[in-house]
Coordinates of C-alpha atoms and ligand atoms in Angstrom, one line a residue:
X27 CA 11.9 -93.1 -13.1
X28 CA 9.7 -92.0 -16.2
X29 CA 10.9 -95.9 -17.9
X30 CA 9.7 -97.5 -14.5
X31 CA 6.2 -95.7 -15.3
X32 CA 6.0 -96.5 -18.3
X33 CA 6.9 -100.5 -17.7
X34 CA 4.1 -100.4 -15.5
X35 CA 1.4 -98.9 -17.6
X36 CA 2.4 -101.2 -20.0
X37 CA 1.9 -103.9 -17.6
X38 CA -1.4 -102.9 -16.5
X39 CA -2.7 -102.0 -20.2
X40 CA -1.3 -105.9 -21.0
X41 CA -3.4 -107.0 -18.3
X42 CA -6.3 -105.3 -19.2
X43 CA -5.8 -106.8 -22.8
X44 CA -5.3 -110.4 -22.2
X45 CA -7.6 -111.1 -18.8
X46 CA -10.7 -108.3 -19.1
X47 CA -13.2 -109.3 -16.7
X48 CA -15.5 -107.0 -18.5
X49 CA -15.6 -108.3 -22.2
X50 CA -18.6 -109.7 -23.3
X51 CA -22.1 -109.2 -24.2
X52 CA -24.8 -108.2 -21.6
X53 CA -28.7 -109.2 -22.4
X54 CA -31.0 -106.6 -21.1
X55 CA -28.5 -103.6 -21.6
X56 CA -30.4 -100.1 -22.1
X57 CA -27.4 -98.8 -23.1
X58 CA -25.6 -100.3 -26.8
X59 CA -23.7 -98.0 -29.0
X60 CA -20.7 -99.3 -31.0
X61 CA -17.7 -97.3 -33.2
X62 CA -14.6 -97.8 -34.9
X63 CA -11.0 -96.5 -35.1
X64 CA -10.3 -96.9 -38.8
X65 CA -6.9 -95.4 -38.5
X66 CA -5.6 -98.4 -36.3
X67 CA -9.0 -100.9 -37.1
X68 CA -10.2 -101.2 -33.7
X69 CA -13.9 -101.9 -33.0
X70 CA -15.6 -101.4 -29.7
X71 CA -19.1 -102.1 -28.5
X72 CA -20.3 -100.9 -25.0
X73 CA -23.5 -102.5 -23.1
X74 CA -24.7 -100.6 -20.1
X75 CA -27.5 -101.3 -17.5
X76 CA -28.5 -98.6 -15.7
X77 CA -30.6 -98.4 -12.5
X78 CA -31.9 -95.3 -12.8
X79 CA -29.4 -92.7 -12.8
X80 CA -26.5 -94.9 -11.5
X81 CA -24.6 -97.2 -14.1
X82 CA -24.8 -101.0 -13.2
X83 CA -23.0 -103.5 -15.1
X84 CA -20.6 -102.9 -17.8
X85 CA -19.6 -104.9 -20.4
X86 CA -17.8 -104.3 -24.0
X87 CA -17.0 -106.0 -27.0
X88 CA -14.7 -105.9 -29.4
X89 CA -11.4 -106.4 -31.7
X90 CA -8.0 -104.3 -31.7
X91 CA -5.1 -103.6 -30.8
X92 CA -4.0 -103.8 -27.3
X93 CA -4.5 -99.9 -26.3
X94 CA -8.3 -99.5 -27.2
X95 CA -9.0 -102.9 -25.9
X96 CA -7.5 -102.2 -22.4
X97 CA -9.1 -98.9 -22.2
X98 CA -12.8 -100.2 -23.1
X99 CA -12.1 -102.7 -20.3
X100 CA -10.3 -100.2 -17.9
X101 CA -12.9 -98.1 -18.8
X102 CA -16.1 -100.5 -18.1
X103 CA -14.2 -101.3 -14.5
X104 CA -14.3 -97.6 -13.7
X105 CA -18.0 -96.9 -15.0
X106 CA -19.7 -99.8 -13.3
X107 CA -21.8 -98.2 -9.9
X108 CA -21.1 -94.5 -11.3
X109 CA -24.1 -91.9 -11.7
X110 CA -24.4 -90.9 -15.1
X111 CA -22.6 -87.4 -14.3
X112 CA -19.8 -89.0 -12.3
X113 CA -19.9 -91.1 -15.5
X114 CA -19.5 -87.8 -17.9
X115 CA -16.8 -86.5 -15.7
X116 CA -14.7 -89.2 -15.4
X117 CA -14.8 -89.0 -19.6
X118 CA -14.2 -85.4 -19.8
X119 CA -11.3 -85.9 -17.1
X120 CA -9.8 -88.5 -19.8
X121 CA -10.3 -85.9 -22.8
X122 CA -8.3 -83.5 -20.5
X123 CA -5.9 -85.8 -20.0
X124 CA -5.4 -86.9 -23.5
X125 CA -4.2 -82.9 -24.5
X126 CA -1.8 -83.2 -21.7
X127 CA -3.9 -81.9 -18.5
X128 CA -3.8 -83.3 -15.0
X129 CA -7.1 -85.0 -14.0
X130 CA -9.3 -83.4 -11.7
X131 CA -8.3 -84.6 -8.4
X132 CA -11.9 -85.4 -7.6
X133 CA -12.3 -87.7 -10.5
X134 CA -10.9 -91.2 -9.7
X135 CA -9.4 -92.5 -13.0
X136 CA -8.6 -95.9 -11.7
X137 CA -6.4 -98.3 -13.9
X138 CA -7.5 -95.7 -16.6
X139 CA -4.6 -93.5 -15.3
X140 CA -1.9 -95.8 -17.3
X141 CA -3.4 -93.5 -20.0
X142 CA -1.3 -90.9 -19.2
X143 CA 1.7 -92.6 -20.8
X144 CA -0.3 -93.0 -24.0
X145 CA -0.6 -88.9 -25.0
X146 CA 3.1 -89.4 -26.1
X147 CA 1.9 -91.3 -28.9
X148 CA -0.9 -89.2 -30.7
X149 CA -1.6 -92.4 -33.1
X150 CA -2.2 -93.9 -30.1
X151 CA -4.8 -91.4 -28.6
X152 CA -7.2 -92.1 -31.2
X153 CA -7.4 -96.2 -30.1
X154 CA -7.7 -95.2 -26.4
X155 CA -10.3 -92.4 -26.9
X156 CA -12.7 -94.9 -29.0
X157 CA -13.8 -96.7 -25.8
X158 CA -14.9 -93.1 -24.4
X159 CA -16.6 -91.7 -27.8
X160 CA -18.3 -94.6 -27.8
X161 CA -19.9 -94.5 -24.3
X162 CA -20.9 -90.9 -24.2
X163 CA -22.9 -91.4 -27.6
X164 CA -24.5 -94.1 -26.2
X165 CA -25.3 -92.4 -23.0
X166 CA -26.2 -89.1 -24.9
X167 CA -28.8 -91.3 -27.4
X168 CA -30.3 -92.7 -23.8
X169 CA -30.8 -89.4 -22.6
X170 CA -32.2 -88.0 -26.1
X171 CA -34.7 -91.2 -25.9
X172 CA -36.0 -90.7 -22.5
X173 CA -36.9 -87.3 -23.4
X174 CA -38.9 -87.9 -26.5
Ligands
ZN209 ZN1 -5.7 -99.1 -32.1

């Protein structure tokens, strides 16, 4: 049973790797923030357009191995039409998940949910939690900058 799982997270995190629907760049973003991984030498970029408080259209960029590649594009799918704190919840749901908690049932983690099979590889938390880091800086800079 647990092997069946974990062939199909494996299959959905290959799918997210190869065919992203979300990869690219995105003129007219609000939202750009970018990190790294150096452990593993992943790169992620995240573009968000907002209207208002509700997340539009998400796009990422960037170069790695499989696991923080399918997670920035998991995670872009699972942004896109979210208000910005659905947006933090959903990310705080996935730190929880990360140290071994079960999501909050009210937080719908999507494809992102193949994550669960990742936490057994703690090298491999660190490429799957890039994508994350990445979008709450950005969101937190956007916040700080309307606020000025
Ligand atoms: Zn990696």
């Amino acid at each position: 049973m647990v092997e069946q799982l974990d062939e199909l997270y494996r299959e959905v995190i290959l799918d997210h790797f190869k065919n992203s629907s979300h990869h690219g760049a995105l003129p007219g973003a609000q939202v750009n923030a970018d990190g790294t991984n150096p452990l593993c030498g992943d790169e992620v970029a995240f573009h968000l357009k907002l209207d208002g408080d509700r997340i539009g259209q998400v796009r990422f960029e960037g170069k790695g191995c499989a696991i923080s590649q399918a997670t920035s594009s998991m995670l872009a799918q699972q942004l896109e039409g979210k208000t910005l704190p659905q947006a933090r919840a959903l990310i705080e749901a996935l730190k929880g998940v990360m140290q071994g908690q079960d999501p909050d049932p009210d937080v719908d983690l999507g494809d992102l949910e193949a994550l669960s099979g990742v936490r057994k590889f703690p090298v491999r938390v660190k490429c799957a939690a890039l994508s994350w880091n990445v979008v709450e800086s950005g969101l937190k800079e956007h916040v700080q900058q309307k606020h000025v």
